[in-house]
XYZ file of N, CA, C and O in Angstrom:
492
model
N 28.750 -10.440 74.518
C 28.417 -10.228 73.128
C 29.287 -11.145 72.290
O 30.489 -11.052 72.323
N 28.678 -12.023 71.580
C 29.437 -12.889 70.685
C 29.889 -12.069 69.499
O 29.127 -11.305 68.942
N 31.147 -12.250 69.121
C 31.643 -11.424 68.033
C 32.282 -12.219 66.913
O 32.896 -11.651 66.042
N 32.136 -13.525 66.943
C 32.606 -14.304 65.806
C 31.473 -15.176 65.310
O 30.655 -15.661 66.082
N 31.406 -15.339 64.015
C 30.427 -16.205 63.390
C 31.205 -17.123 62.459
O 31.891 -16.647 61.563
N 31.130 -18.417 62.698
C 31.873 -19.389 61.895
C 33.350 -19.031 61.799
O 33.964 -19.117 60.739
N 33.913 -18.565 62.911
C 35.330 -18.235 62.948
C 35.688 -16.891 62.345
O 36.831 -16.476 62.366
N 34.707 -16.185 61.794
C 34.963 -14.876 61.192
C 34.550 -13.781 62.164
O 33.558 -13.905 62.874
N 35.309 -12.670 62.208
C 34.926 -11.576 63.095
C 33.554 -11.026 62.711
O 33.232 -10.924 61.538
N 32.772 -10.710 63.714
C 31.474 -10.099 63.479
C 31.657 -8.590 63.484
O 32.309 -8.043 64.369
N 31.089 -7.922 62.519
C 31.184 -6.474 62.476
C 30.264 -5.889 63.530
O 29.118 -6.300 63.673
N 30.787 -4.928 64.280
C 30.020 -4.298 65.336
C 29.010 -3.296 64.801
O 29.083 -2.868 63.659
N 28.082 -2.935 65.637
C 27.062 -1.953 65.285
C 27.587 -0.541 65.460
O 28.720 -0.229 65.150
N 26.766 0.307 66.010
C 27.097 1.722 66.143
C 27.724 2.054 67.497
O 27.747 3.194 67.892
N 28.249 1.075 68.211
C 28.679 1.283 69.590
C 29.986 2.042 69.759
O 30.217 2.632 70.799
N 30.869 2.009 68.790
C 32.149 2.708 68.887
C 32.338 3.505 67.599
O 32.225 2.962 66.512
N 32.640 4.783 67.759
C 32.840 5.643 66.598
C 34.292 6.063 66.462
O 35.086 5.937 67.397
N 34.640 6.558 65.279
C 35.978 7.056 64.987
C 35.812 8.302 64.132
O 35.128 8.249 63.102
N 36.418 9.402 64.552
C 36.336 10.601 63.732
C 37.126 10.394 62.451
O 38.024 9.548 62.378
N 36.794 11.176 61.445
C 37.486 11.061 60.165
C 38.978 11.347 60.328
O 39.820 10.648 59.765
N 39.318 12.355 61.114
C 40.731 12.695 61.322
C 41.477 11.570 62.033
O 42.605 11.238 61.669
N 40.852 10.961 63.052
C 41.492 9.849 63.762
C 41.706 8.665 62.831
O 42.765 8.026 62.861
N 40.718 8.376 61.992
C 40.856 7.267 61.050
C 41.989 7.531 60.068
O 42.807 6.640 59.809
N 42.076 8.741 59.535
C 43.145 9.081 58.585
C 44.520 8.931 59.227
O 45.434 8.359 58.623
N 44.678 9.425 60.445
C 45.965 9.324 61.150
C 46.328 7.865 61.403
O 47.465 7.450 61.185
N 45.370 7.085 61.884
C 45.635 5.675 62.186
C 45.960 4.896 60.917
O 46.887 4.067 60.909
N 45.220 5.147 59.851
C 45.487 4.449 58.591
C 46.868 4.794 58.051
O 47.582 3.926 57.547
N 47.272 6.052 58.167
C 48.621 6.450 57.745
C 49.684 5.702 58.545
O 50.684 5.242 57.994
N 49.461 5.573 59.851
C 50.412 4.858 60.708
C 50.453 3.368 60.369
O 51.525 2.764 60.326
N 49.287 2.775 60.144
C 49.230 1.356 59.762
C 49.994 1.116 58.465
O 50.780 0.169 58.365
N 49.760 1.963 57.483
C 50.454 1.820 56.200
C 51.954 2.023 56.372
O 52.757 1.349 55.727
N 52.342 2.931 57.273
C 53.759 3.157 57.554
C 54.432 1.944 58.178
O 55.646 1.771 58.080
N 53.640 1.099 58.815
C 54.142 -0.147 59.410
C 54.012 -1.318 58.436
O 54.185 -2.471 58.831
N 53.657 -1.034 57.195
C 53.450 -2.057 56.158
C 52.395 -3.080 56.561
O 52.526 -4.271 56.277
N 51.337 -2.610 57.218
C 50.243 -3.499 57.611
C 49.106 -3.355 56.603
O 48.830 -2.256 56.116
N 48.454 -4.459 56.283
C 47.350 -4.488 55.327
C 46.105 -3.902 55.989
O 45.500 -4.525 56.861
N 45.701 -2.708 55.580
C 44.581 -2.016 56.220
C 43.234 -2.680 55.950
O 42.244 -2.328 56.586
N 43.187 -3.654 55.039
C 41.953 -4.397 54.822
C 41.737 -5.449 55.907
O 40.614 -5.909 56.111
N 42.804 -5.828 56.598
C 42.728 -6.863 57.631
C 43.176 -6.322 58.987
O 42.566 -6.591 60.011
N 44.249 -5.557 58.995
C 44.817 -5.020 60.233
C 43.930 -3.904 60.779
O 43.066 -3.374 60.088
N 44.180 -3.562 62.020
C 43.401 -2.488 62.624
C 43.998 -2.017 63.929
O 45.081 -2.425 64.350
N 43.247 -1.154 64.573
C 43.635 -0.571 65.855
C 42.869 -1.277 66.958
O 41.631 -1.335 66.914
N 43.588 -1.848 67.916
C 42.947 -2.445 69.088
C 42.746 -1.350 70.122
O 43.677 -0.640 70.496
N 41.512 -1.199 70.586
C 41.157 -0.255 71.641
C 40.694 -1.079 72.830
O 39.788 -1.905 72.700
N 41.343 -0.890 73.976
C 41.001 -1.703 75.141
C 41.089 -0.892 76.422
O 41.622 0.210 76.449
N 40.534 -1.461 77.474
C 40.567 -0.864 78.810
C 41.355 -1.803 79.704
O 41.222 -3.026 79.624
N 42.197 -1.213 80.549
C 42.999 -2.001 81.473
C 42.982 -1.347 82.849
O 42.673 -0.167 82.975
N 43.279 -2.135 83.854
C 43.398 -1.605 85.207
C 44.623 -0.711 85.272
O 45.674 -1.058 84.726
N 44.494 0.433 85.912
C 45.659 1.297 86.068
C 45.284 2.754 86.189
O 44.159 3.156 85.905
N 46.235 3.531 86.623
C 46.021 4.962 86.795
C 45.372 5.265 88.123
O 44.843 4.386 88.799
N 45.394 6.531 88.484
C 44.874 6.924 89.798
C 43.351 6.848 89.890
O 42.806 6.788 90.982
N 42.640 6.818 88.762
C 41.181 6.708 88.791
C 40.706 5.265 88.629
O 39.522 5.000 88.740
N 41.617 4.329 88.363
C 41.255 2.917 88.336
C 41.338 2.224 86.995
O 41.680 1.058 86.923
N 40.993 2.899 85.888
C 41.008 2.299 84.568
C 41.723 3.227 83.588
O 41.689 4.445 83.746
N 42.335 2.643 82.580
C 42.961 3.465 81.543
C 42.763 2.790 80.193
O 42.508 1.593 80.110
N 42.885 3.585 79.143
C 42.747 3.070 77.788
C 44.087 2.580 77.282
O 45.133 3.110 77.640
N 44.033 1.615 76.405
C 45.211 1.164 75.693
C 44.878 1.067 74.221
O 43.721 0.840 73.849
N 45.878 1.282 73.391
C 45.711 1.172 71.940
C 46.975 0.577 71.365
O 48.071 0.880 71.816
N 46.801 -0.265 70.366
C 47.940 -0.805 69.633
C 47.435 -1.313 68.291
O 46.260 -1.638 68.138
N 48.340 -1.386 67.335
C 47.995 -1.922 66.031
C 48.172 -3.425 66.047
O 49.098 -3.944 66.662
N 47.274 -4.115 65.359
C 47.363 -5.568 65.248
C 47.084 -5.981 63.811
O 46.313 -5.326 63.112
N 47.707 -7.075 63.404
C 47.575 -7.554 62.031
C 46.186 -8.102 61.721
O 45.756 -8.097 60.572
N 45.484 -8.591 62.741
C 44.140 -9.142 62.544
C 43.437 -9.216 63.892
O 44.079 -9.183 64.948
N 42.101 -9.322 63.884
C 41.380 -9.440 65.151
C 41.618 -10.803 65.796
O 41.992 -11.760 65.116
N 41.412 -10.860 67.095
C 41.501 -12.115 67.831
C 40.112 -12.727 67.960
O 39.099 -12.032 67.794
N 40.066 -14.017 68.281
C 38.783 -14.670 68.542
C 38.082 -13.915 69.662
O 38.701 -13.547 70.663
N 36.804 -13.688 69.507
C 36.018 -13.000 70.521
C 35.965 -11.505 70.372
O 35.221 -10.839 71.098
N 36.737 -10.926 69.450
C 36.716 -9.479 69.242
C 35.460 -9.045 68.489
O 34.939 -9.781 67.654
N 35.013 -7.847 68.784
C 34.043 -7.169 67.938
C 34.847 -6.229 67.063
O 35.747 -5.542 67.552
N 34.544 -6.208 65.780
C 35.282 -5.398 64.822
C 34.367 -4.299 64.310
O 33.287 -4.570 63.784
N 34.798 -3.058 64.490
C 34.065 -1.901 63.988
C 34.835 -1.347 62.797
O 36.053 -1.216 62.863
N 34.133 -1.035 61.730
C 34.757 -0.398 60.579
C 34.205 1.019 60.485
O 33.015 1.209 60.241
N 35.087 1.990 60.695
C 34.680 3.390 60.706
C 35.646 4.197 59.862
O 36.857 4.202 60.120
N 35.128 4.900 58.872
C 35.944 5.754 58.010
C 37.158 5.009 57.456
O 38.242 5.559 57.359
N 36.966 3.736 57.116
C 38.024 2.931 56.536
C 38.955 2.276 57.528
O 39.823 1.493 57.150
N 38.806 2.578 58.817
C 39.658 1.998 59.860
C 38.915 0.879 60.567
O 37.757 1.037 60.947
N 39.608 -0.238 60.756
C 39.067 -1.343 61.538
C 39.507 -1.165 62.994
O 40.688 -0.977 63.260
N 38.554 -1.232 63.926
C 38.828 -1.114 65.356
C 38.423 -2.421 66.011
O 37.290 -2.885 65.844
N 39.364 -3.026 66.755
C 39.128 -4.300 67.430
C 38.905 -4.033 68.919
O 39.718 -3.366 69.558
N 37.814 -4.582 69.459
C 37.513 -4.421 70.893
C 37.221 -5.796 71.468
O 36.360 -6.523 70.959
N 37.924 -6.151 72.540
C 37.702 -7.447 73.189
C 36.452 -7.384 74.065
O 35.975 -6.313 74.430
N 35.933 -8.555 74.379
C 34.699 -8.657 75.148
C 34.763 -8.030 76.528
O 33.765 -7.508 77.026
N 35.925 -8.063 77.179
C 36.057 -7.491 78.520
C 36.039 -5.965 78.494
O 35.670 -5.332 79.480
N 36.414 -5.364 77.376
C 36.498 -3.901 77.283
C 35.240 -3.247 76.741
O 35.004 -2.065 76.979
N 34.423 -4.007 76.025
C 33.306 -3.401 75.298
C 32.335 -2.653 76.205
O 31.846 -1.582 75.839
N 32.060 -3.161 77.392
C 31.116 -2.484 78.283
C 31.625 -1.115 78.724
O 30.841 -0.199 78.952
N 32.935 -0.962 78.843
C 33.516 0.315 79.242
C 33.606 1.296 78.072
O 33.577 2.504 78.257
N 33.750 0.774 76.870
C 34.009 1.596 75.685
C 32.736 1.914 74.905
O 32.694 2.857 74.128
N 31.684 1.147 75.126
C 30.456 1.295 74.355
C 29.978 2.744 74.330
O 29.910 3.407 75.359
N 29.695 3.239 73.132
C 29.229 4.606 72.956
C 30.331 5.633 72.802
O 30.071 6.813 72.613
N 31.581 5.199 72.871
C 32.727 6.108 72.787
C 33.069 6.468 71.348
O 32.672 5.786 70.415
N 33.832 7.547 71.217
C 34.345 7.974 69.921
C 35.848 8.162 70.051
O 36.321 8.848 70.960
N 36.597 7.529 69.145
C 38.039 7.714 69.086
C 38.300 8.959 68.252
O 37.829 9.065 67.127
N 39.035 9.904 68.820
C 39.323 11.167 68.143
C 40.822 11.401 68.110
O 41.586 10.723 68.801
N 41.229 12.363 67.308
C 42.635 12.731 67.187
C 42.732 14.236 67.327
O 41.956 14.970 66.731
N 43.684 14.674 68.140
C 43.905 16.107 68.341
C 45.355 16.438 68.090
O 46.239 15.711 68.513
N 45.574 17.527 67.409
C 46.917 18.055 67.234
C 46.967 19.419 67.902
O 45.948 20.074 68.062
N 48.125 19.830 68.327
C 48.220 21.141 68.957
C 49.544 21.346 69.650
O 50.443 20.510 69.587
N 49.644 22.471 70.334
C 50.881 22.831 71.014
C 51.241 21.876 72.141
O 52.407 21.683 72.454
N 50.247 21.285 72.765
C 50.497 20.348 73.860
C 50.850 18.955 73.352
O 51.032 18.038 74.125
N 50.908 18.793 72.057
C 51.225 17.492 71.466
C 50.026 16.919 70.763
O 48.885 17.252 71.065
N 50.281 16.071 69.824
C 49.216 15.444 69.058
C 49.010 14.025 69.562
O 49.929 13.398 70.070
N 47.797 13.541 69.409
C 47.550 12.163 69.795
C 46.094 11.781 69.750
O 45.212 12.614 69.549
N 45.870 10.493 69.943
C 44.532 9.939 69.969
C 43.965 10.048 71.375
O 44.696 9.956 72.359
N 42.666 10.240 71.465
C 41.999 10.183 72.764
C 40.589 9.631 72.573
O 40.049 9.640 71.472
N 40.030 9.135 73.662
C 38.713 8.519 73.637
C 37.725 9.448 74.329
O 37.946 9.862 75.471
N 36.666 9.786 73.613
C 35.566 10.565 74.184
C 34.511 9.556 74.617
O 33.837 8.965 73.783
N 34.417 9.340 75.933
C 33.604 8.256 76.468
C 32.462 8.808 77.325
O 32.704 9.393 78.387
N 31.208 8.606 76.907
C 30.068 9.110 77.675
C 29.822 8.346 78.974
O 29.050 8.797 79.816
N 30.500 7.216 79.168
C 30.311 6.393 80.369
C 31.157 6.843 81.548
O 30.970 6.368 82.661
N 32.099 7.740 81.312
C 33.030 8.164 82.351
C 32.320 9.059 83.359
O 31.659 10.033 82.987
N 32.461 8.723 84.643
C 31.883 9.556 85.701
C 32.936 10.431 86.358
O 32.602 11.455 86.951
N 34.211 10.032 86.271
C 35.295 10.874 86.781
C 36.599 10.480 86.109
O 36.774 9.337 85.695
N 37.497 11.469 86.021
C 38.827 11.250 85.458
C 39.857 11.784 86.434
O 39.569 12.653 87.243
N 41.069 11.256 86.326
C 42.143 11.782 87.145
C 42.552 13.165 86.602
O 42.154 13.537 85.495
N 43.313 13.892 87.353
C 43.716 15.241 86.959
C 44.504 15.309 85.667
O 44.393 16.260 84.910
N 45.288 14.284 85.386
C 46.102 14.309 84.158
C 45.339 13.781 82.956
O 45.820 13.868 81.832
N 44.137 13.222 83.171
C 43.323 12.722 82.073
C 43.752 11.386 81.524
O 43.261 10.955 80.495
N 44.651 10.700 82.226
C 45.148 9.409 81.735
C 44.316 8.226 82.198
O 44.416 7.147 81.658
N 43.515 8.394 83.231
C 42.698 7.279 83.704
C 41.303 7.777 84.045
O 41.057 8.973 84.152
N 40.369 6.836 84.218
C 38.979 7.193 84.401
C 38.260 6.158 85.259
O 38.792 5.101 85.568
N 37.018 6.493 85.619
C 36.141 5.580 86.350
C 34.758 5.668 85.721
O 34.309 6.752 85.347
N 34.087 4.522 85.603
C 32.720 4.513 85.047
C 31.723 4.212 86.129
O 32.065 3.739 87.190
């Protein structure tokens, strides 16, 4: 999937969602890092690792990289690289708070199995 047009990031379609709560939490964190939320965003990616074979990674970045698809959801920009998009397509980034700790997690309809701790998955 080509994601740049004339050097500018291409906005993605409906393939990756973000809950309102997750967007609010991420935007608060971005602002706390003095990052410009009009340009900066959350990178969501898949990497090799974990007992099930694949795991998610997330980090804040000042701007998208060449080849990224950029999704804008509830005011949050989400950057996904071309190698990760097939694994993440159709997913929703959510945020949960609770006694077991608060944090972001990915609700992915492509997952066929997860490890017992929920840190890695297989599609």
